[in-house]
């Protein structure tokens, strides 16, 4: 006969016939495991009667039986040292009671004195106690706890206690309590690699989440199967919520237990969630570019958000999405202008939100203002003003831009933009202090950290508490593209140390990306007159002509002969090789107003001529869309106009006093105030 499931057999017995033979067989089958203690009791009674026939009244037998009883009880206690304390004590008591009764029955007779009563009452009690123990032995929780205790003993935590245990589809969470005064949560963090080794799992599959209210309590989290190993293509699902609001969660991937990787940019007072900026970092080959595309396509599939983008790489990854981006620049002076425009836009947006009684941006702010509660009119009636969409300022490869602007260029933006319904996204490979200021980095509340080369680089992105809980992006390096950690408001802190993976963009995703971009161009939000006016006041034609000067979607002229690529040597005169182009030009010196040899036009102009020529130069720069200038930008202009150059720095300061220029965050760089705004 084949083997059957005991539970199935039990069910069959219950549902089967109730004939006497069948019922008796079932009772006998169920009673078999519990018969040994009763058989032992019966055998003890028979042995007592037989021993009495042999040793009744024998003094030598009395001594021998007594010594044998003591020896047997001691042997039982010694043999039970490898078992639990309860089993050891229970066994010793049973052997001592049985051997004592046998000794008395052998010497005085099994029916003498209290011996029959002791046998009739004590025997069933001992047998039933073992039956009860057998029933309690099948507790699955106790079995699991015993196994867990064995695991903790292996890693040096034998005294730790395991409390409630939650078992999910691919996640086990066990409450852990350490012995008071002997261990702390920091000790658990150091044992995580050994626990992973004992379970034969990757180190990142074991995390510890300390209780913030206790130094010796926390949750041990184990994810037995890595669900990130299978790469998910973005085009298989596309944007998570096309046509939705930016207040809905942005889904950029999955966690290792299969749950979605979520990110929010605006705040929500009802949820107690603050608005946030985002810092994206990871080494070359870690999947940072695909992670950025996941976030960008989510943003551009919502109807109440607009985006500005700076990308010194020439939109290598983002070109299919350009039709959906309100303003896109390639870096350099254009990025300087965008930074200054963002600074100007912040107070304009904040003023609009305050006038319409919004303490922070919310979805209703992007719609036409028909609610009297959000009216800018003093009489309290609905004002009907156009809405203010959420605004994302994205700086890709920000390390390049910060090298031009200075590492504190984003400080004021990062500190003020959240209150204006704006989010700053900064993406770079290594957010170290020599790349980005600590003030800016601390203000970027959300961190999307991909693989990094070492633990030092991980420390720039992840809080110490997350690293202590088991997060280690340096273990992936760039060997697992897309693997990441996400720290962001709205996500429980216990999730911070859980690895996730963003979706993969392939060549087949291009058509869907273009579809998203063109859909947004038709259905997405417009930037709004408040933001547009403030940006134009600062950026002038660089912003108002952004559509006509937008980067082309086509490749460079294929008929180009490439002569420029074949040029060799330097374009700098040897006598100018040591000049720092960012440094202010020297003050005027005697002889500057004398004609240059062979060039009578090279003279110091009169004050009236200087102002006219300099104003003409600023107009030329403004017409060309270059709204941030410095002394180096006037070198070619001075040579072209046969003018000496030492007076440029003085003219820059004069123009600033007249309101035509404004200083930027970088010393020696000036922002041109558009002529219309100045008027």
XYZ file of C-alpha atoms in Angstrom:
679
model
C 0.000 0.000 0.000
C 1.173 3.527 -0.778
C 1.701 6.207 1.787
C -1.163 8.556 2.617
C -1.368 11.937 4.214
C -2.224 11.473 7.941
C -4.714 14.342 7.798
C -6.380 12.721 4.782
C -6.572 9.404 6.605
C -8.088 11.153 9.607
C -10.700 12.773 7.370
C -11.490 9.415 5.771
C -11.927 7.794 9.167
C -14.314 10.549 10.261
C -16.385 10.300 7.093
C -16.239 6.541 6.832
C -18.646 3.965 8.208
C -19.329 3.691 11.942
C -19.254 -0.091 12.251
C -17.825 -1.488 15.500
C -14.811 -2.914 13.723
C -14.063 0.329 11.950
C -14.473 2.385 15.121
C -12.283 0.065 17.126
C -9.561 0.141 14.498
C -9.621 3.927 14.453
C -9.408 4.162 18.286
C -6.571 1.645 18.377
C -4.718 3.513 15.633
C -5.025 6.833 17.434
C -4.095 5.254 20.812
C -0.931 3.477 19.652
C 1.454 6.451 20.093
C 0.191 6.950 23.675
C 0.347 3.306 24.847
C 4.075 3.003 25.783
C 3.768 4.902 29.121
C 0.822 2.710 30.141
C 2.640 -0.454 29.105
C 5.577 0.652 31.237
C 3.267 1.173 34.238
C 1.766 -2.304 33.783
C 5.192 -3.845 33.355
C 6.350 -2.125 36.551
C 3.481 -3.740 38.517
C 4.309 -7.215 37.168
C 8.010 -6.659 37.883
C 7.201 -5.640 41.468
C 5.230 -8.853 42.111
C 7.986 -11.036 40.596
C 10.717 -9.251 42.568
C 8.792 -9.865 45.806
C 8.791 -13.611 45.180
C 12.585 -13.543 44.835
C 13.756 -10.993 47.427
C 11.021 -10.749 50.061
C 12.631 -9.944 53.437
C 16.203 -10.024 52.040
C 18.464 -7.353 53.590
C 21.035 -7.679 50.787
C 18.368 -7.228 48.122
C 17.151 -4.089 49.922
C 20.617 -2.541 49.748
C 21.129 -3.573 46.130
C 17.747 -2.339 44.936
C 18.192 0.987 46.729
C 21.619 1.557 45.156
C 20.253 0.512 41.774
C 17.404 3.022 42.077
C 19.778 5.859 42.912
C 22.170 4.904 40.098
C 19.373 4.641 37.538
C 17.964 8.027 38.536
C 21.406 9.620 38.306
C 22.087 8.045 34.917
C 18.798 9.398 33.644
C 19.676 12.916 34.823
C 23.127 12.684 33.212
C 21.775 11.365 29.909
C 19.250 14.188 29.724
C 21.804 17.013 29.739
C 21.553 17.398 25.935
C 17.759 17.740 26.065
C 15.583 20.549 27.334
C 15.439 21.277 31.055
C 11.785 20.219 31.253
C 12.374 16.818 29.615
C 15.421 16.143 31.794
C 13.527 16.857 35.010
C 10.438 14.945 33.889
C 12.489 11.845 33.028
C 14.408 11.871 36.306
C 11.230 12.180 38.398
C 9.560 9.318 36.487
C 12.562 6.964 36.949
C 12.966 7.863 40.632
C 9.265 7.280 41.393
C 9.140 3.988 39.473
C 12.352 2.562 40.973
C 11.302 3.554 44.512
C 7.959 1.766 44.145
C 9.688 -1.314 42.666
C 12.117 -1.455 45.608
C 9.275 -1.275 48.133
C 7.175 -3.877 46.270
C 10.144 -6.265 46.024
C 10.852 -6.132 49.743
C 7.369 -5.795 51.334
C 5.064 -6.991 48.548
C 3.079 -5.002 45.970
C -0.032 -5.064 48.150
C 1.600 -4.017 51.419
C 0.706 -0.690 53.068
C 0.334 2.273 50.699
C 2.068 0.559 47.791
C -1.134 -0.492 45.983
C -2.638 3.004 46.390
C 0.598 4.620 45.195
C 0.613 2.342 42.180
C -3.097 2.920 41.370
C -2.811 6.719 41.596
C 0.832 7.455 40.741
C 1.080 5.117 37.783
C -1.733 6.692 35.712
C -0.526 10.188 36.622
C 2.973 9.492 35.305
C 1.598 7.819 32.163
C -0.783 10.686 31.452
C 1.973 13.254 32.017
C 3.963 11.612 29.209
C 0.892 11.468 26.998
C 0.351 15.200 27.519
C 3.990 15.898 26.771
C 3.696 13.964 23.520
C 0.676 16.031 22.469
C 2.443 19.309 23.241
C 5.583 18.243 21.383
C 3.921 18.812 17.984
C 3.719 22.618 18.365
C 4.987 24.014 15.021
C 5.717 27.438 16.517
C 7.986 25.902 19.119
C 9.764 23.918 16.437
C 10.381 27.029 14.355
C 11.589 28.952 17.365
C 13.991 26.158 18.231
C 15.418 26.266 14.726
C 15.716 30.049 14.888
C 17.494 29.798 18.232
C 19.945 27.397 16.634
C 20.639 29.951 13.914
C 21.221 32.704 16.468
C 23.580 30.480 18.441
C 25.699 29.991 15.330
C 26.189 33.734 14.897
C 26.896 34.449 18.563
C 23.424 35.612 19.634
C 22.370 32.641 21.713
C 20.772 34.797 24.410
C 18.651 36.785 21.969
C 14.917 36.121 22.075
C 12.691 35.845 19.024
C 9.186 37.268 19.358
C 6.391 37.592 16.797
C 7.210 36.356 13.326
C 5.461 37.524 10.160
C 5.768 35.346 7.072
C 4.843 36.936 3.727
C 5.195 35.677 0.175
C 8.909 36.463 -0.080
C 9.700 38.159 3.204
C 10.138 36.946 6.781
C 10.138 39.481 9.617
C 11.065 38.362 13.143
C 11.039 40.587 16.225
C 14.350 40.290 18.064
C 15.123 41.185 21.677
C 18.723 41.210 22.886
C 19.776 40.491 26.463
C 19.679 43.624 28.604
C 23.103 45.106 29.207
C 24.916 42.518 27.084
C 24.250 43.543 23.483
C 22.894 46.446 21.442
C 21.403 46.943 17.999
C 24.871 47.849 16.709
C 25.981 44.284 17.487
C 23.213 42.921 15.255
C 24.343 45.118 12.360
C 27.800 43.549 12.576
C 26.423 39.992 12.523
C 24.269 40.405 9.393
C 26.934 38.955 7.040
C 27.247 35.877 9.282
C 23.462 35.415 9.349
C 23.415 35.608 5.543
C 26.228 33.041 5.449
C 24.358 30.688 7.778
C 21.269 30.939 5.553
C 23.336 30.755 2.334
C 21.852 34.038 1.061
C 23.351 37.238 -0.385
C 24.343 39.755 2.257
C 21.814 42.259 0.928
C 18.996 39.735 1.544
C 19.310 40.124 5.336
C 18.450 43.431 7.019
C 17.958 44.612 10.580
C 15.545 47.422 11.444
C 16.262 48.716 14.966
C 13.447 50.000 17.128
C 13.989 53.771 17.476
C 12.678 53.582 21.051
C 15.023 50.812 22.193
C 18.724 50.020 22.004
C 18.163 46.242 22.101
C 14.997 45.591 20.105
C 14.318 45.500 16.384
C 13.112 43.425 13.439
C 15.256 40.973 11.519
C 14.104 40.892 7.879
C 15.043 38.048 5.529
C 14.165 37.966 1.823
C 14.938 34.391 0.716
C 14.532 34.878 -3.043
C 15.904 37.792 -5.064
C 13.003 38.886 -7.262
C 15.175 41.522 -8.944
C 17.241 39.012 -10.912
C 14.764 39.032 -13.804
C 15.167 42.276 -15.735
C 11.890 44.061 -16.479
C 11.687 46.118 -19.667
C 10.042 49.526 -19.334
C 8.128 49.180 -22.591
C 6.315 46.079 -21.298
C 4.143 48.264 -19.054
C 5.080 51.870 -19.831
C 4.088 54.697 -17.462
C 2.177 53.559 -14.396
C -0.544 56.234 -14.410
C -0.775 58.088 -17.742
C -3.074 61.080 -17.551
C -2.931 61.149 -13.752
C -1.673 63.789 -11.354
C 1.881 64.369 -10.176
C 0.465 63.832 -6.666
C -0.069 60.162 -7.534
C 2.932 57.925 -6.745
C 5.654 57.663 -9.371
C 6.432 53.980 -9.928
C 10.064 53.608 -10.982
C 10.669 49.897 -10.361
C 10.188 47.100 -7.817
C 11.639 46.058 -4.460
C 13.296 42.686 -3.981
C 10.079 41.271 -2.471
C 8.048 42.266 -5.545
C 6.324 45.382 -4.176
C 6.463 48.601 -6.268
C 9.257 51.150 -5.856
C 7.359 54.401 -5.214
C 8.393 58.046 -5.147
C 6.441 61.273 -4.544
C 7.613 64.811 -5.362
C 4.826 67.090 -3.969
C 3.954 67.047 -0.300
C 0.624 65.955 1.187
C -0.512 67.443 4.483
C -3.163 64.751 4.937
C -0.562 62.004 4.650
C 2.017 63.928 6.665
C 4.434 63.790 3.726
C 6.793 66.640 2.885
C 7.634 67.771 -0.636
C 11.093 66.714 -1.735
C 13.933 67.140 -4.193
C 15.780 64.162 -5.663
C 19.469 63.301 -5.809
C 20.359 60.518 -8.279
C 23.854 59.043 -8.150
C 25.738 55.981 -9.289
C 28.935 54.982 -11.015
C 29.311 54.447 -14.745
C 27.430 51.329 -15.818
C 25.271 51.150 -12.686
C 22.013 51.897 -14.550
C 21.678 55.517 -13.422
C 20.578 56.607 -16.904
C 17.739 54.094 -17.073
C 16.723 55.038 -13.541
C 16.508 58.676 -14.608
C 14.392 57.703 -17.627
C 11.990 55.792 -15.365
C 11.471 58.884 -13.237
C 11.290 61.303 -16.169
C 8.710 59.285 -18.134
C 6.572 59.022 -15.005
C 6.649 62.807 -14.562
C 5.957 63.527 -18.232
C 2.931 61.214 -18.274
C 1.094 63.372 -15.704
C -1.132 66.305 -16.670
C -0.228 68.880 -14.012
C 3.572 69.103 -14.139
C 6.122 70.797 -16.417
C 9.860 70.246 -16.717
C 13.017 72.201 -17.460
C 16.091 70.149 -18.363
C 19.818 70.847 -18.496
C 21.916 68.058 -20.026
C 25.567 68.692 -20.961
C 25.602 65.341 -22.784
C 23.456 66.757 -25.571
C 20.297 64.823 -24.571
C 21.904 61.493 -25.389
C 19.363 59.585 -23.260
C 16.460 62.045 -23.297
C 16.188 63.148 -26.936
C 12.932 61.191 -27.642
C 11.299 63.081 -24.744
C 12.277 66.629 -25.819
C 8.823 67.527 -27.269
C 7.388 67.178 -23.748
C 10.011 69.375 -22.040
C 9.191 73.067 -21.766
C 12.814 74.275 -21.831
C 15.883 72.189 -22.598
C 19.490 73.426 -22.666
C 22.760 71.623 -23.217
C 24.871 73.084 -20.437
C 27.491 75.807 -20.246
C 26.224 79.426 -20.300
C 22.716 78.187 -21.122
C 22.650 76.252 -17.840
C 23.821 79.390 -16.035
C 20.824 81.203 -17.473
C 18.464 78.406 -16.456
C 19.776 78.444 -12.878
C 19.221 82.191 -12.659
C 15.741 81.788 -14.167
C 14.827 79.157 -11.578
C 15.934 81.530 -8.828
C 13.687 84.249 -10.265
C 10.727 81.916 -10.733
C 10.679 80.761 -7.103
C 9.477 84.051 -5.508
C 6.938 84.605 -8.304
C 5.392 81.167 -7.736
C 5.529 81.519 -3.956
C 3.714 84.852 -4.196
C 0.988 83.294 -6.373
C 0.494 80.388 -3.971
C 0.322 82.739 -0.991
C -2.159 85.046 -2.731
C -4.401 82.039 -3.387
C -4.149 80.676 0.184
C -2.056 77.591 -0.537
C 0.406 76.783 2.235
C 2.033 74.309 -0.145
C 1.402 73.233 -3.705
C -1.416 70.737 -4.196
C -3.246 69.306 -7.184
C -5.992 71.956 -6.986
C -3.401 74.685 -7.557
C -2.842 73.430 -11.115
C -6.501 73.930 -12.071
C -8.520 77.076 -12.794
C -9.191 78.748 -9.442
C -12.957 78.481 -9.030
C -12.969 77.798 -5.292
C -13.577 80.935 -3.155
C -11.228 79.453 -0.539
C -8.399 79.869 -3.031
C -9.268 83.274 -4.410
C -6.861 86.188 -4.694
C -9.752 88.680 -4.520
C -10.287 90.624 -1.345
C -14.066 90.206 -1.531
C -13.727 86.407 -1.205
C -15.358 85.536 -4.528
C -13.785 83.064 -6.908
C -11.047 84.771 -8.927
C -10.936 82.375 -11.886
C -7.157 82.680 -12.243
C -5.298 80.149 -14.338
C -3.637 77.405 -12.342
C 0.016 76.919 -11.469
C 1.359 73.473 -12.501
C 4.009 71.634 -10.524
C 7.475 72.452 -11.820
C 10.492 70.108 -12.079
C 13.968 71.553 -12.716
C 16.213 68.658 -13.792
C 20.007 69.021 -13.969
C 21.537 65.951 -15.592
C 25.275 65.287 -15.163
C 25.212 68.113 -12.666
C 28.886 67.606 -11.852
C 29.741 69.260 -15.166
C 27.423 72.205 -14.517
C 28.607 72.624 -10.948
C 32.176 72.704 -12.192
C 31.169 75.782 -14.185
C 28.809 77.378 -11.683
C 30.463 76.460 -8.397
C 29.487 73.696 -5.967
C 26.971 75.925 -4.140
C 25.069 77.042 -7.260
C 21.940 75.110 -6.239
C 21.898 76.153 -2.571
C 19.154 78.769 -2.758
C 17.099 76.645 -5.167
C 17.296 73.577 -2.945
C 16.302 75.528 0.152
C 13.425 77.569 -1.316
C 11.962 75.699 -4.294
C 9.819 73.222 -2.333
C 7.601 76.001 -0.981
C 7.055 77.201 -4.567
C 5.673 73.889 -5.842
C 8.968 72.990 -7.499
C 11.222 69.948 -7.330
C 14.939 69.980 -8.076
C 16.377 66.786 -9.582
C 20.174 66.576 -9.531
C 21.901 63.648 -11.229
C 25.630 63.014 -11.060
C 28.044 60.136 -10.597
C 29.552 60.978 -7.207
C 27.967 63.571 -4.868
C 31.143 64.187 -2.866
C 31.875 67.508 -1.184
C 34.156 68.562 -4.033
C 31.287 68.111 -6.509
C 28.279 69.497 -4.654
C 28.046 71.503 -1.453
C 26.989 69.706 1.715
C 24.192 72.253 2.184
C 22.671 71.398 -1.180
C 23.115 67.671 -0.700
C 21.383 67.731 2.676
C 18.458 69.676 1.167
C 17.863 66.976 -1.471
C 15.581 64.858 0.680
C 15.068 61.916 -1.686
C 18.053 59.774 -2.677
C 18.109 57.241 -5.496
C 21.422 55.439 -5.041
C 22.666 52.992 -7.668
C 25.839 50.929 -7.497
C 28.938 52.750 -6.236
C 32.627 51.748 -6.202
C 33.150 51.728 -2.421
C 31.569 52.289 0.973
C 32.860 55.872 1.116
C 30.849 56.754 -1.984
C 27.807 55.029 -0.457
C 28.160 57.255 2.600
C 27.633 60.346 0.454
C 24.180 59.055 -0.515
C 22.840 56.863 2.292
C 22.276 57.811 5.946
C 24.321 55.909 8.524
C 21.190 54.228 9.889
C 20.400 52.769 6.460
C 23.958 51.471 6.033
C 23.838 49.930 9.523
C 20.569 48.212 8.605
C 22.342 46.333 5.798
C 22.281 48.614 2.721
C 25.466 48.135 0.690
C 25.369 49.438 -2.919
C 29.137 48.935 -3.194
C 28.564 45.168 -3.262
C 26.867 45.539 -6.651
C 29.198 48.179 -8.071
C 28.203 48.210 -11.757
C 27.689 44.448 -12.017
C 23.915 44.664 -11.495
C 22.628 47.630 -13.531
C 19.432 49.108 -12.156
C 19.845 47.840 -8.577
C 19.300 50.754 -6.215
C 18.231 51.999 -2.796
C 15.510 54.635 -2.434
C 15.280 57.006 0.532
C 12.310 59.325 0.195
C 9.429 60.856 2.184
C 6.258 58.778 2.080
C 8.055 55.428 2.190
C 8.346 53.653 5.595
C 11.865 53.892 6.972
C 12.120 50.106 7.240
C 11.989 50.072 3.429
C 15.075 52.273 3.060
C 17.489 49.351 3.382
C 15.514 47.155 0.961
C 17.119 47.035 -2.498
C 15.030 47.726 -5.575
C 15.563 47.724 -9.307
C 14.450 50.205 -11.938
C 13.142 49.072 -15.309
C 15.334 48.654 -18.357
C 15.086 50.847 -21.467
C 15.998 49.131 -24.733
C 15.964 50.280 -28.349
C 12.421 48.986 -28.648
C 11.345 51.549 -26.021
C 12.054 54.523 -28.306
C 8.689 54.507 -30.064
C 6.769 54.394 -26.777
C 8.949 57.198 -25.362
C 8.146 59.333 -28.401
C 4.458 58.517 -27.945
C 4.621 59.710 -24.330
C 6.359 62.934 -25.391
C 3.853 63.766 -28.142
C 0.929 62.878 -25.871
C 2.225 65.344 -23.288
C 2.753 68.020 -25.942
C -0.970 67.773 -26.749
C -2.457 67.036 -23.317
C 0.085 68.107 -20.712
C 0.183 71.298 -18.682
C 1.538 74.572 -20.012
C 4.094 76.409 -17.938
C 1.636 79.193 -17.018
C 1.969 82.961 -17.283
C 3.380 83.358 -13.754
C 6.402 81.159 -14.410
C 6.785 82.293 -18.001
C 6.822 85.983 -17.102
C 9.352 85.508 -14.305
C 11.630 83.403 -16.519
C 11.467 85.870 -19.406
C 12.326 88.734 -17.047
C 15.626 87.008 -16.314
C 16.413 84.906 -19.377
C 14.914 87.137 -22.060
C 15.076 85.656 -25.540
C 16.932 82.627 -24.211
C 13.559 81.604 -22.781
C 10.992 83.297 -25.020
C 12.682 81.840 -28.131
C 13.212 78.417 -26.552
C 10.943 76.702 -29.086
C 12.667 78.111 -32.139
C 16.091 77.323 -30.693
C 15.134 73.909 -29.311
C 17.666 71.126 -30.007
C 17.007 69.453 -33.344
C 15.895 65.844 -33.350
C 18.085 65.082 -36.342
C 21.755 64.228 -36.485
C 24.349 66.811 -37.554
C 24.692 67.559 -41.255
C 25.803 64.295 -42.842
C 27.535 66.206 -45.638
C 29.904 67.950 -43.260
C 33.458 67.327 -44.385
C 34.671 67.119 -40.813
C 37.434 69.671 -41.286
C 36.887 70.956 -37.781
C 37.555 67.523 -36.394
C 40.877 67.389 -38.207
C 42.214 70.667 -36.845
C 45.212 70.285 -34.615
C 47.135 72.567 -32.324
C 45.799 75.332 -30.101
C 43.715 78.388 -30.909
C 45.267 80.416 -28.066
C 48.088 82.857 -28.774
C 51.303 81.836 -26.997
C 51.454 85.196 -25.236
C 47.968 84.547 -23.759
C 48.618 80.964 -22.678
C 48.898 81.849 -18.977
C 45.760 84.007 -18.843
C 42.864 82.753 -16.705
C 39.756 83.503 -18.810
C 37.508 83.632 -15.718
C 39.606 86.213 -13.952
C 38.638 89.895 -13.976
C 40.682 92.053 -16.327
C 43.152 94.458 -14.685
C 42.274 98.038 -13.916
C 43.217 100.795 -16.349
C 46.900 101.711 -16.394
C 48.791 104.712 -17.854
C 49.156 104.356 -21.582
C 45.955 102.384 -22.105
C 44.469 105.339 -23.946
C 47.343 105.597 -26.436
C 46.868 104.119 -29.881
C 48.070 100.553 -30.324
C 51.089 100.188 -32.654
C 49.833 99.626 -36.187
C 46.218 99.835 -35.043
C 45.064 103.418 -34.401
C 41.634 102.089 -33.448
C 43.009 100.309 -30.396
C 42.493 103.128 -27.946
C 40.609 103.760 -24.737
C 37.258 105.233 -25.811
C 35.586 108.183 -24.200
C 33.022 107.473 -21.463
C 30.125 108.145 -23.818
C 31.574 105.887 -26.505
C 32.332 103.188 -23.914
C 28.750 103.101 -22.654
C 27.385 102.990 -26.194
C 29.762 100.266 -27.345
C 29.231 98.200 -24.208
C 25.446 98.538 -24.446
C 25.698 97.390 -28.047
C 27.748 94.378 -26.927
C 25.169 93.418 -24.297
C 22.427 93.714 -26.909
C 24.365 91.371 -29.182
C 24.767 88.826 -26.401
C 21.062 89.103 -25.501
C 19.997 88.676 -29.116
C 22.142 85.561 -29.300
C 20.457 84.183 -26.158
C 23.637 84.311 -24.045
C 22.311 85.889 -20.869
C 25.275 85.205 -18.544
C 28.613 86.785 -19.401
C 32.031 87.404 -17.931
C 35.309 89.036 -18.982
C 36.336 86.060 -21.101
C 33.202 86.453 -23.246
C 34.382 89.963 -24.306
C 37.815 88.909 -25.561
C 36.729 88.170 -29.116
C 34.349 91.134 -29.046
C 37.152 93.523 -28.094
C 39.429 92.136 -30.785
C 36.634 92.323 -33.327
C 36.014 95.975 -32.503
C 39.738 96.868 -32.250
C 39.327 97.980 -28.644
C 41.629 97.491 -25.681
C 40.292 95.186 -23.008
C 41.302 96.430 -19.528
C 38.218 98.613 -19.239
C 35.769 95.682 -19.580
C 35.711 94.891 -15.852
C 34.947 98.503 -15.013
C 32.177 98.602 -17.611
C 30.672 95.416 -16.118
C 30.463 97.075 -12.718
C 29.001 100.247 -14.223
C 26.363 98.242 -16.063
C 25.501 96.452 -12.810
C 24.992 99.792 -11.062
C 22.725 100.880 -13.910
C 20.622 97.704 -13.554
C 21.601 96.151 -16.888
C 23.577 93.362 -15.172
C 23.051 91.304 -12.020
C 25.778 89.297 -10.263
C 25.409 85.502 -10.311
C 26.438 82.946 -7.703
C 29.828 82.556 -9.393
C 32.340 85.357 -8.950
C 33.167 87.134 -12.195
C 29.954 86.075 -13.970
C 27.084 88.504 -14.615
C 23.491 87.968 -15.703
C 22.138 90.291 -18.389
C 18.838 91.876 -17.370
C 16.645 91.759 -20.500
C 16.233 95.194 -22.071
C 12.433 94.997 -21.945
C 12.437 94.059 -18.253
C 14.941 96.818 -17.497
C 12.725 99.334 -19.257
